[in-house]
PDB file of C-alpha atoms in Angstrom:
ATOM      1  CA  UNK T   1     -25.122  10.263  75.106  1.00  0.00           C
ATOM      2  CA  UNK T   2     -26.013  10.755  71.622  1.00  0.00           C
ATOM      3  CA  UNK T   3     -26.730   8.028  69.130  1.00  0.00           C
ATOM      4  CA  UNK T   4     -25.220   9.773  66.256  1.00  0.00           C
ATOM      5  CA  UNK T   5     -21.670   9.514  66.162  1.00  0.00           C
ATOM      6  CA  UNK T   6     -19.358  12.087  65.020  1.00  0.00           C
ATOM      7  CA  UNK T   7     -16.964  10.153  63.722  1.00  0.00           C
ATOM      8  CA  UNK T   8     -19.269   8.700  61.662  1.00  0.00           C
ATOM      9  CA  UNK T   9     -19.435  11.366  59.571  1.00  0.00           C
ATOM     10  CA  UNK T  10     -16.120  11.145  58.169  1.00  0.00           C
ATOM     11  CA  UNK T  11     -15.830   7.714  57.054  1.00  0.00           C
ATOM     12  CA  UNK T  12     -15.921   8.051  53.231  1.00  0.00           C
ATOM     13  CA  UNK T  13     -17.067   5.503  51.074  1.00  0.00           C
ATOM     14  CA  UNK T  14     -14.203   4.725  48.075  1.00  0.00           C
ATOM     15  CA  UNK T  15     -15.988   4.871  44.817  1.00  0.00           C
ATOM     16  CA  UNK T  16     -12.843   4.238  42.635  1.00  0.00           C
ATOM     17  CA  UNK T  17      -9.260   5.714  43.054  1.00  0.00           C
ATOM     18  CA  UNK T  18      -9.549   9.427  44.208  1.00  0.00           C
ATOM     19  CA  UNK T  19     -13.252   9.379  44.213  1.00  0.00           C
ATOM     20  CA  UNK T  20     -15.156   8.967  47.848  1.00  0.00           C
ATOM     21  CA  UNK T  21     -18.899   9.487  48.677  1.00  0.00           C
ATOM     22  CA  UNK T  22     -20.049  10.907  52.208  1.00  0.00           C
ATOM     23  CA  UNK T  23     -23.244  10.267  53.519  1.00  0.00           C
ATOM     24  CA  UNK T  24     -25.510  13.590  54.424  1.00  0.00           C
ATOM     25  CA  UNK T  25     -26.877  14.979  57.524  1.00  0.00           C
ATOM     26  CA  UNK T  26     -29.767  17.535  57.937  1.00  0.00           C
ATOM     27  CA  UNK T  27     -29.385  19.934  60.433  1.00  0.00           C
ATOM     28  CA  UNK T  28     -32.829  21.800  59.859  1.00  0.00           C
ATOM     29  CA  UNK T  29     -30.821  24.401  57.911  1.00  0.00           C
ATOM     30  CA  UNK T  30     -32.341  25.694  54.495  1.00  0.00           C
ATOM     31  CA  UNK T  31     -29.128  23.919  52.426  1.00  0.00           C
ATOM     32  CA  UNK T  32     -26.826  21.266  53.217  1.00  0.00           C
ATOM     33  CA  UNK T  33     -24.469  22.518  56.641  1.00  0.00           C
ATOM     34  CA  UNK T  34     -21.047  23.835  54.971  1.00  0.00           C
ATOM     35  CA  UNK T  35     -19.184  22.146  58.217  1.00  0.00           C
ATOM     36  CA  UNK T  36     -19.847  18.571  56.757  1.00  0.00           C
ATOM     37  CA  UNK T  37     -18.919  19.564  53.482  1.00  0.00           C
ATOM     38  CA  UNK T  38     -15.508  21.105  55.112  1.00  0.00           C
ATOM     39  CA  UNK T  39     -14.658  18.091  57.155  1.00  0.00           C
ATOM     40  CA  UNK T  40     -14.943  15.568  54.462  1.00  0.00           C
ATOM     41  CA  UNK T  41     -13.425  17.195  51.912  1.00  0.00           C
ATOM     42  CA  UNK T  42     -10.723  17.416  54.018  1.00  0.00           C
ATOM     43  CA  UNK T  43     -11.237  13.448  55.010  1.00  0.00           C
ATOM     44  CA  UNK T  44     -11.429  12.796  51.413  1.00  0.00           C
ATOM     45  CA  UNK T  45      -7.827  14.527  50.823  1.00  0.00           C
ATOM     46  CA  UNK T  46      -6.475  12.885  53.620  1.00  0.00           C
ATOM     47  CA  UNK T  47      -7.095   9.379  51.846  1.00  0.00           C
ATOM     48  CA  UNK T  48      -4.708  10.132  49.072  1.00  0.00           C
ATOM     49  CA  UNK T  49      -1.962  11.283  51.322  1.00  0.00           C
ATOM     50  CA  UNK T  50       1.126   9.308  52.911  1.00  0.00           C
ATOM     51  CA  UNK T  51       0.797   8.574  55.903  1.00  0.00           C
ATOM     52  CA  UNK T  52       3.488  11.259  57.638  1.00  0.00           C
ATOM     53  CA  UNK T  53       1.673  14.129  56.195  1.00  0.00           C
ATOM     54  CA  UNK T  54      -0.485  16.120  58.393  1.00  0.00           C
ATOM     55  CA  UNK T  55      -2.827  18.595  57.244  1.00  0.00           C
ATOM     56  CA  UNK T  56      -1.825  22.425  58.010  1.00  0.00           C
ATOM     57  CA  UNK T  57      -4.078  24.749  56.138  1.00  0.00           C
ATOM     58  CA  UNK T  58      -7.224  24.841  53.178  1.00  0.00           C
ATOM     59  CA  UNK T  59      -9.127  27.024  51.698  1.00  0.00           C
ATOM     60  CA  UNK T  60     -12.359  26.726  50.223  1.00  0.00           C
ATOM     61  CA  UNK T  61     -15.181  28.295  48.046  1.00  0.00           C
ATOM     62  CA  UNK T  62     -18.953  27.736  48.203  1.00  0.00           C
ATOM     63  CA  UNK T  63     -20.417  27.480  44.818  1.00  0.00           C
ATOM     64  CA  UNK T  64     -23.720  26.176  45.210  1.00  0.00           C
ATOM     65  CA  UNK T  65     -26.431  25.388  47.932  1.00  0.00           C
ATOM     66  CA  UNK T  66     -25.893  21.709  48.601  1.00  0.00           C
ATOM     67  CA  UNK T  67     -28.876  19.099  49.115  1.00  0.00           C
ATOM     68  CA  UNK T  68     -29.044  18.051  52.789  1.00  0.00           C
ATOM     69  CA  UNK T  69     -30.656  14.942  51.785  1.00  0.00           C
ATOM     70  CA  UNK T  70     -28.098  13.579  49.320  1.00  0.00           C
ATOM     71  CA  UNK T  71     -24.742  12.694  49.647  1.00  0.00           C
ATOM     72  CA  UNK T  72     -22.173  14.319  48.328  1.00  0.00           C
ATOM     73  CA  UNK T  73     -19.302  13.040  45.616  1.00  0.00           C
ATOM     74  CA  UNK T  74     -15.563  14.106  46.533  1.00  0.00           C
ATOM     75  CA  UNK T  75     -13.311  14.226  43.373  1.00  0.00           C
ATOM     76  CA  UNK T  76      -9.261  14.574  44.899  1.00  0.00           C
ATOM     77  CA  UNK T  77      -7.220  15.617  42.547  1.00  0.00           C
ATOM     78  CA  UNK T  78      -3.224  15.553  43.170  1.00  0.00           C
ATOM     79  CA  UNK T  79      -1.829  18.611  42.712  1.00  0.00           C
ATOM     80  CA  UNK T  80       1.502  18.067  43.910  1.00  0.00           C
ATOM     81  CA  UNK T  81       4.057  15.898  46.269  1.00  0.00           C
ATOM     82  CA  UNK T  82       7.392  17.458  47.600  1.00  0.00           C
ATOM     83  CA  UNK T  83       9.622  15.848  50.014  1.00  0.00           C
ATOM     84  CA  UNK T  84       8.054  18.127  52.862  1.00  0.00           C
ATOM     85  CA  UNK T  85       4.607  19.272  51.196  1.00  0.00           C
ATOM     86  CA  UNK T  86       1.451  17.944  49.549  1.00  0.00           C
ATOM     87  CA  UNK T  87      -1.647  19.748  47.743  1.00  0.00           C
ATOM     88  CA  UNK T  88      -4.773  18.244  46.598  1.00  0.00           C
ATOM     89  CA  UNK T  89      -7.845  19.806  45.269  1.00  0.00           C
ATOM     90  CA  UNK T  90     -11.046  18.516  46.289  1.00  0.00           C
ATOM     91  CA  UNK T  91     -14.341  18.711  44.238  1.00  0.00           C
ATOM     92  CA  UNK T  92     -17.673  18.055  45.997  1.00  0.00           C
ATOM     93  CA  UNK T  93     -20.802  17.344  43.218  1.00  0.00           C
ATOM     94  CA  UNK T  94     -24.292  16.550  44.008  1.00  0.00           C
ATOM     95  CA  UNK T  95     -26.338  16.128  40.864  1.00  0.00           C
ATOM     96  CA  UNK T  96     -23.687  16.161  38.376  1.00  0.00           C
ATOM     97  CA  UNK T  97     -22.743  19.540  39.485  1.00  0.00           C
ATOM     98  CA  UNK T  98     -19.779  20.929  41.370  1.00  0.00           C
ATOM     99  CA  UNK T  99     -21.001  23.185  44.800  1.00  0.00           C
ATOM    100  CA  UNK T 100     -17.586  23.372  46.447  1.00  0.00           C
ATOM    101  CA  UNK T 101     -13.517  23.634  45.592  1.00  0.00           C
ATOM    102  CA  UNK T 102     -10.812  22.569  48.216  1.00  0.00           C
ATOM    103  CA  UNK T 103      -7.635  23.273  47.996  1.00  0.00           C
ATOM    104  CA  UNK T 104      -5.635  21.565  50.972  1.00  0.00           C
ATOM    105  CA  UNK T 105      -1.721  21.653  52.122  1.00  0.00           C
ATOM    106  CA  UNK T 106      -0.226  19.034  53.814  1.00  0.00           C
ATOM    107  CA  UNK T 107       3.314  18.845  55.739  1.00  0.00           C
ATOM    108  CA  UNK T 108       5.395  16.447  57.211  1.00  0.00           C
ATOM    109  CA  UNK T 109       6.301  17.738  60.644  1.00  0.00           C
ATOM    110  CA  UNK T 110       8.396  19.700  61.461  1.00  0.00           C
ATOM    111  CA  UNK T 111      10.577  21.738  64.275  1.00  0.00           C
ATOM    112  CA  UNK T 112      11.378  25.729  63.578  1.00  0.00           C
ATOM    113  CA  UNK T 113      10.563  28.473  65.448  1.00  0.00           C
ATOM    114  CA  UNK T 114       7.696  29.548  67.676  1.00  0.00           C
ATOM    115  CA  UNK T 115       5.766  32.370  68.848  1.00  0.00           C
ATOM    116  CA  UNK T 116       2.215  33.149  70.098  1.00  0.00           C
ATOM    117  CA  UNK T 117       0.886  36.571  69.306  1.00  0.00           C
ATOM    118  CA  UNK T 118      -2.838  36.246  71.140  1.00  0.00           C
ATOM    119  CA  UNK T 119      -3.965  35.530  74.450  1.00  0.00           C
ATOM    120  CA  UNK T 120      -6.823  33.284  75.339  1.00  0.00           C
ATOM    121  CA  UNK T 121     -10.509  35.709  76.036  1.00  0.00           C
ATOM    122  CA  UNK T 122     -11.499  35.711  79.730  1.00  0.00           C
ATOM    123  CA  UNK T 123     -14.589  33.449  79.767  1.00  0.00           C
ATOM    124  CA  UNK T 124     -16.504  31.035  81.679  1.00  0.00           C
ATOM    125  CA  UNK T 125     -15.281  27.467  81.498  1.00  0.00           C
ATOM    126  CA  UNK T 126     -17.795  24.968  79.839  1.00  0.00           C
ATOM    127  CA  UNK T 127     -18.776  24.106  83.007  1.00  0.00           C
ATOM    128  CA  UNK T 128     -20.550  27.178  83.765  1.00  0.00           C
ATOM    129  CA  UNK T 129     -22.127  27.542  80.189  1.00  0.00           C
ATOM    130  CA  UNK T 130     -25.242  26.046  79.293  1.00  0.00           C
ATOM    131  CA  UNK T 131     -25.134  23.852  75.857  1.00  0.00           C
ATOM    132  CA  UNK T 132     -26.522  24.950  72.620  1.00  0.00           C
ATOM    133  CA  UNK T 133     -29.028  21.803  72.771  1.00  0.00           C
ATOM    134  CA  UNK T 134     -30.612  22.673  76.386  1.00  0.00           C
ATOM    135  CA  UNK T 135     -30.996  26.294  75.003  1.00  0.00           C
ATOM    136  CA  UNK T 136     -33.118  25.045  72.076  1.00  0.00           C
ATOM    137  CA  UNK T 137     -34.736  22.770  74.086  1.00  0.00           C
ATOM    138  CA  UNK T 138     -35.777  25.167  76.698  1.00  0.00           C
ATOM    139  CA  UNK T 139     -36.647  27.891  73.875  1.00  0.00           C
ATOM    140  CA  UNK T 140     -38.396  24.706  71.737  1.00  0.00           C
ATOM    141  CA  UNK T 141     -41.653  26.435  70.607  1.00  0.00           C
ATOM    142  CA  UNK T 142     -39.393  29.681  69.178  1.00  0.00           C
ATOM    143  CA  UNK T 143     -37.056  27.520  66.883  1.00  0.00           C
ATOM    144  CA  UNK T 144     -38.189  26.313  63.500  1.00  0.00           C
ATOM    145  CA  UNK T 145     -39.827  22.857  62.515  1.00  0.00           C
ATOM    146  CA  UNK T 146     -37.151  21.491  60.523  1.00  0.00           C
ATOM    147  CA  UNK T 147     -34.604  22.706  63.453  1.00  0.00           C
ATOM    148  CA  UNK T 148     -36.798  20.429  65.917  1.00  0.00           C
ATOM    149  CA  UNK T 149     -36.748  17.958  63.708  1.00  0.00           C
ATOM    150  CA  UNK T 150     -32.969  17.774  63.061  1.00  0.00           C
ATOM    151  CA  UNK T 151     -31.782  18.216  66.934  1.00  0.00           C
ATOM    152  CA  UNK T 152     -30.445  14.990  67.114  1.00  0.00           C
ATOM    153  CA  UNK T 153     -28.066  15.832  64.219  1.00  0.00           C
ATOM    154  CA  UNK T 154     -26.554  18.836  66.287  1.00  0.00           C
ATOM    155  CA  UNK T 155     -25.527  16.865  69.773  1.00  0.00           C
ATOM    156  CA  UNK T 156     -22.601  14.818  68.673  1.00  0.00           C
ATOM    157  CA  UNK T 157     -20.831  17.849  69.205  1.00  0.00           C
ATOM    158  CA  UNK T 158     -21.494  19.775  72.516  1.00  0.00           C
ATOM    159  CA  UNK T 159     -21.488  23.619  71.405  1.00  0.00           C
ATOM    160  CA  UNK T 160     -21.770  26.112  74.510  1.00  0.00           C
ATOM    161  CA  UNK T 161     -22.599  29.309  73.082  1.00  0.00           C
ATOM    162  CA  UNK T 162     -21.203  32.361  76.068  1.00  0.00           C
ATOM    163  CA  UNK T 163     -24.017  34.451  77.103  1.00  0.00           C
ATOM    164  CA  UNK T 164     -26.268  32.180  74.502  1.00  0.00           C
ATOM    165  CA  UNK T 165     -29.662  34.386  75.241  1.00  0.00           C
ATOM    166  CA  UNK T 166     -28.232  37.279  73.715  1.00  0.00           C
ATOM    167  CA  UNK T 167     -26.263  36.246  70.967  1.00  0.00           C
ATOM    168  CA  UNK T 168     -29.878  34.781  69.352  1.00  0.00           C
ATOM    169  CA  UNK T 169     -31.616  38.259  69.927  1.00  0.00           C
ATOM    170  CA  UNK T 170     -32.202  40.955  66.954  1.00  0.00           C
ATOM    171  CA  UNK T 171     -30.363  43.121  69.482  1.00  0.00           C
ATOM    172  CA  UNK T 172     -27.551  45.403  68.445  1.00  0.00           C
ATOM    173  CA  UNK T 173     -24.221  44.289  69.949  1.00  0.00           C
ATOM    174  CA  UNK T 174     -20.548  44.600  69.803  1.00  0.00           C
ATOM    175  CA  UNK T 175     -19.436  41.511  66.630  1.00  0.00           C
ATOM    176  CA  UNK T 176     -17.606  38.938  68.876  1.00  0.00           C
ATOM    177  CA  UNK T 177     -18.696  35.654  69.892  1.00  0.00           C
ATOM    178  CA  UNK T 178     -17.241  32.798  72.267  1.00  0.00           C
ATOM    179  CA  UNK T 179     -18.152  29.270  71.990  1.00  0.00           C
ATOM    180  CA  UNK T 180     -16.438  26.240  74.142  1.00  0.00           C
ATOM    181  CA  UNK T 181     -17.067  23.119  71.593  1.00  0.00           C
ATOM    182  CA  UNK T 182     -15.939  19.240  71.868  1.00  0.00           C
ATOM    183  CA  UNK T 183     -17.058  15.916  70.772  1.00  0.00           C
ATOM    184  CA  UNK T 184     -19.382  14.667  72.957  1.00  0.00           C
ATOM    185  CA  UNK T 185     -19.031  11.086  72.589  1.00  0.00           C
ATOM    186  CA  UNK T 186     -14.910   9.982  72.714  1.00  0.00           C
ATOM    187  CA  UNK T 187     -14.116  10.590  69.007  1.00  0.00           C
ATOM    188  CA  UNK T 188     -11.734   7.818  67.673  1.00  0.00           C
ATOM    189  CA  UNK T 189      -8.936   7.784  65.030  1.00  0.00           C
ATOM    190  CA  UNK T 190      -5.896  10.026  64.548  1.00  0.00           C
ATOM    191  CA  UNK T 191      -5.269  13.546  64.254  1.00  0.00           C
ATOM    192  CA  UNK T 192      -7.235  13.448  60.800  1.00  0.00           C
ATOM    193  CA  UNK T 193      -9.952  12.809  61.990  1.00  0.00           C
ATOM    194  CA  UNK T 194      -9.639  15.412  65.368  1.00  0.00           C
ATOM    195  CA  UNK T 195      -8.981  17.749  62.204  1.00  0.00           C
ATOM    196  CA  UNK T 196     -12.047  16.852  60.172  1.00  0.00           C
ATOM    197  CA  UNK T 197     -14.700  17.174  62.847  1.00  0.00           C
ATOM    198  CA  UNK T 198     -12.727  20.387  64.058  1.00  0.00           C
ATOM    199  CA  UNK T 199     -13.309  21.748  60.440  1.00  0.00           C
ATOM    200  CA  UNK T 200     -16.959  20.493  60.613  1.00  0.00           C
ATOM    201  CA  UNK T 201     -17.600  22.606  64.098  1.00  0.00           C
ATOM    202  CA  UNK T 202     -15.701  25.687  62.821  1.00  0.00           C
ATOM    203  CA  UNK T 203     -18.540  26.889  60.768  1.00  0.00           C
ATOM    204  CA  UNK T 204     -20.864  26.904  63.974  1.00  0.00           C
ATOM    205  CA  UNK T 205     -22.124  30.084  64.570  1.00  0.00           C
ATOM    206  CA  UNK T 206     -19.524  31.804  62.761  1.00  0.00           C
ATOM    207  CA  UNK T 207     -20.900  33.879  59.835  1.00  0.00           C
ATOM    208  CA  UNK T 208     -23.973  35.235  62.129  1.00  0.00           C
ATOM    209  CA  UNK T 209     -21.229  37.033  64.388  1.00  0.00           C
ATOM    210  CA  UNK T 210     -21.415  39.803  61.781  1.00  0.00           C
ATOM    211  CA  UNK T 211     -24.854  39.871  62.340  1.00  0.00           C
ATOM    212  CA  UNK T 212     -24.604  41.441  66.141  1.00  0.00           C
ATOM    213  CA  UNK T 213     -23.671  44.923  65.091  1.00  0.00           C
ATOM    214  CA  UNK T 214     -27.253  45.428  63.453  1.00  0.00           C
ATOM    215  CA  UNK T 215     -29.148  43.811  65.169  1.00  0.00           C
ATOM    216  CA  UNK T 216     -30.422  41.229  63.179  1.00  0.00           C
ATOM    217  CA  UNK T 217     -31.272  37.985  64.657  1.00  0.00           C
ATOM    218  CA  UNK T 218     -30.430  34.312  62.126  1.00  0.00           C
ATOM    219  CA  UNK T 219     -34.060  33.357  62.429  1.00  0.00           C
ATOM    220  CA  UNK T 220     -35.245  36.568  60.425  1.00  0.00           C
ATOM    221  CA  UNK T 221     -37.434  35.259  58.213  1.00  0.00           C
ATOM    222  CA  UNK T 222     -36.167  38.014  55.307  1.00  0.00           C
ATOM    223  CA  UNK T 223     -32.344  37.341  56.132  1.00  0.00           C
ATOM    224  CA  UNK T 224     -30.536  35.379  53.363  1.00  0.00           C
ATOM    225  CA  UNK T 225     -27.053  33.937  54.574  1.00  0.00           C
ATOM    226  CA  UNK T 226     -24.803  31.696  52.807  1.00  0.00           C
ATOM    227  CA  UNK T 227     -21.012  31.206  53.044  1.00  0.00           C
ATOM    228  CA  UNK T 228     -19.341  31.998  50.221  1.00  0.00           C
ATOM    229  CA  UNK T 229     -15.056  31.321  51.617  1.00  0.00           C
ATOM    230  CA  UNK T 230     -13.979  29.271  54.476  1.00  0.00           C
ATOM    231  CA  UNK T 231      -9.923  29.205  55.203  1.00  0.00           C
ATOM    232  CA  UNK T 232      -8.221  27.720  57.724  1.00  0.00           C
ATOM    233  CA  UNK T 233      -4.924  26.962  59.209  1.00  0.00           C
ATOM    234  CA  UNK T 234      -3.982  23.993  62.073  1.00  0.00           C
ATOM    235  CA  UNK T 235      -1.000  25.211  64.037  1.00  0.00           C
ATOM    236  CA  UNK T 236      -0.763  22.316  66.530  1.00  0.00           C
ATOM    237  CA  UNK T 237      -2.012  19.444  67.304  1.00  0.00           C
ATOM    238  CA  UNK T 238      -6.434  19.104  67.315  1.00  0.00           C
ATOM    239  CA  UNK T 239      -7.698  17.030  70.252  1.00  0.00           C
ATOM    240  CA  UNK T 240     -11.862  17.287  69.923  1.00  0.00           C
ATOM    241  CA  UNK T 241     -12.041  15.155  73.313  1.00  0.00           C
ATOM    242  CA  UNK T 242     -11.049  18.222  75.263  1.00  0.00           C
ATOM    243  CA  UNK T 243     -12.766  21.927  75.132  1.00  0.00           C
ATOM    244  CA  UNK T 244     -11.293  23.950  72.740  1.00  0.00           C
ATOM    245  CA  UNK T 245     -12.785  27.928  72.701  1.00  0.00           C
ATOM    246  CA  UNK T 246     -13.981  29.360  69.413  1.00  0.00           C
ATOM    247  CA  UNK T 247     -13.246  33.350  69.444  1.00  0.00           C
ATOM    248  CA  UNK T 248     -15.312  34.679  66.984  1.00  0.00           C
ATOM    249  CA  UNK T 249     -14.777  38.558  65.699  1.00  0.00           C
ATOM    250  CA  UNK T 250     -16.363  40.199  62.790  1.00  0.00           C
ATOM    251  CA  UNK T 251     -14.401  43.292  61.928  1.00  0.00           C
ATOM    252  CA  UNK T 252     -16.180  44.203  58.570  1.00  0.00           C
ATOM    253  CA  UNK T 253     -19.772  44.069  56.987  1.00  0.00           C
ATOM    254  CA  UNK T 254     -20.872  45.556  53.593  1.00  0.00           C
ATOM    255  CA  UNK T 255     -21.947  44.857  49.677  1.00  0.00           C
ATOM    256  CA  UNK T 256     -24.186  42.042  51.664  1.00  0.00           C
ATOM    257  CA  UNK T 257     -21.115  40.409  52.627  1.00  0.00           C
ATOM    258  CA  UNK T 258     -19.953  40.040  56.429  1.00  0.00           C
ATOM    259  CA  UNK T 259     -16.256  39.116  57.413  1.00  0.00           C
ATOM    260  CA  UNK T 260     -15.531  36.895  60.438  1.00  0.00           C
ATOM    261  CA  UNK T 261     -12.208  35.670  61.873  1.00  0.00           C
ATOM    262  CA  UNK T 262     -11.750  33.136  64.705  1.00  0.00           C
ATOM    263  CA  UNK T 263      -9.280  31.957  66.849  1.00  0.00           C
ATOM    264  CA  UNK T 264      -9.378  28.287  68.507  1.00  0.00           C
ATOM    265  CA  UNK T 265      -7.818  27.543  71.601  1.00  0.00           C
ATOM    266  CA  UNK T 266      -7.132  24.620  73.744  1.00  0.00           C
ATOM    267  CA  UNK T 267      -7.625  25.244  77.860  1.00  0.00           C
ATOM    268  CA  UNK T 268      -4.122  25.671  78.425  1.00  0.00           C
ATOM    269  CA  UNK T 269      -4.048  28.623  76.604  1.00  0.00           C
ATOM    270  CA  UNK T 270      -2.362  27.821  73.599  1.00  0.00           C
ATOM    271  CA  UNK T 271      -3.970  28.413  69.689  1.00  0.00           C
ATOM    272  CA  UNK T 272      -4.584  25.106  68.030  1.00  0.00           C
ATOM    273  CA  UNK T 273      -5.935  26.984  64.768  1.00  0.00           C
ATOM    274  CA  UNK T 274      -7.332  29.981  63.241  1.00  0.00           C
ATOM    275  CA  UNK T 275     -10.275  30.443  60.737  1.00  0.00           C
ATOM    276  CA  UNK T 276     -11.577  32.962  58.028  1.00  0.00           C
ATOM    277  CA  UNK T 277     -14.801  33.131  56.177  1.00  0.00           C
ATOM    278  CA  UNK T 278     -16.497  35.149  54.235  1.00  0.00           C
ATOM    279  CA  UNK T 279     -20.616  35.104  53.317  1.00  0.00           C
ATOM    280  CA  UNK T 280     -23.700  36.646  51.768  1.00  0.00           C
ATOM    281  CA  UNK T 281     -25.770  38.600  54.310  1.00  0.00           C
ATOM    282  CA  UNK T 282     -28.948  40.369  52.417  1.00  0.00           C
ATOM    283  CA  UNK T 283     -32.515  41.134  53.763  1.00  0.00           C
ATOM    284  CA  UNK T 284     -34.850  41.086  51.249  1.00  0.00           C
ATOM    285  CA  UNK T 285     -38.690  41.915  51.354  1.00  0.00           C
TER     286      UNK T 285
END
């Protein structure tokens, strides 16, 4: 079991009314992990919300590389509060300056009608797929030093990446990826919280699915890749206790931008949220 808890994460510090201070983990990445930034902004908008109000959708924009070392400042500003709806912007700052906007929507509850246009992907259950961490661990000496060094920050959530050894190779294939994902210690709290972490894992693996189609593997030394947009929408109920399936597609690339999509699911089938995101993807020499 890991030491690290997930939940940990989320719990803000208050600074002063509206204002709430998360502490930093570094994943070995070159900038601060968008996923924390995600989940507690969305924590952070969550604290100035009544209580019947769930989260439904946000969408956010990437301004600057944050400092993986640092924490980060959340500014919530309250944009509005209907009888059924709430908005709040989020600002996260790191030395005085603003890298990211949130804008989030909350609802109270309610009934209305239903449909589900997508079907779950044929894939292995969990079970059957190997996690992320034994991959690195078995492929140690090919991952980089500050991605040893920061393994422990990656198990609090188990990611099992389908057909794992192929997605990491500069091979060209088709721009779809599948990834079963949970907490691996019991996460605690209410749905917020399910949502938060769920917003943290959603940027796993996601903007490198547009990477498949030329063959270009993340660890290419001359790749530069950043997010730049991250939307999503919660459609029911987020329980990060149980699997949930990531569907990754990528169904445009160009201007050094690539486009990915996802679709989460829960094992019985049914979709639990969807994602966008859009981000810089240039080779340079």
């Amino acid at each position: 079991m890991s030491e690290i808890k997930l939940s940990s994460l989320f719990e803000l510090e208050t600074v002063e009314a509206g204002i709430y201070r998360g502490q930093s983990w570094d994943l070995g990445f070159r900038a601060l992990f968008g996923g924390q930034v995600l989940g507690q902004a969305l924590a952070a908008a969550y604290e100035t919300v009544e209580k019947d109000r769930v989260a439904h959708s946000f969408h956010t924009y990437f301004l600057l590389p944050g400092d993986a070392k640092k924490p980060v400042v959340y500014d919530v500003e309250i944009v509005r509060d209907g009888r059924s709806f709430s908005a709040r912007r989020v600002k996260a700052i790191q030395n005085g300056r603003n890298i990211f906007y949130m804008t989030a929507s909350f609802q109270v509850p309610d009934a209305g009608m239903e449909h589900q246009s997508p079907t779950m992907p044929d894939v292995p259950p969990p079970e059957e797929v190997q996690s992320d961490i034994e991959f690195y661990q078995a492929h140690f000496d090919k991952i980089a030093r500050p991605m040893r060094e920061a393994l422990s920050y990656h198990e609090p959530v188990d990611i099992r990446t389908v057909d794992a050894a192929n997605s990491y190779q500069p091979v060209k294939r088709e721009p779809t990826r599948y990834i079963w994902m949970k907490a691996r210690d019991t996460l605690e709290g209410g749905l917020s919280v399910h949502q938060a972490a769920l917003a943290y894992a959603s940027d796993y693996h996601f903007l490198s699915t547009s990477l498949q189609p030329h063959g270009v593997a993340v660890t290419d030394k001359s790749l530069r890749i950043a997010t730049i947009d991250h939307a999503m929408w919660f459609h029911r109920p987020v329980n990060m206790n149980e699997w949930l399936l990531y569907a990754m597609e990528s169904p445009f690339s160009g201007g050094s931008r690539g486009l990915v999509r996802g679709q989460i699911f829960n094992q019985n089938g049914e979709l639990v949220a969807s994602t966008t995101q859009e981000g810089l993807m240039r080779k340079v020499d």
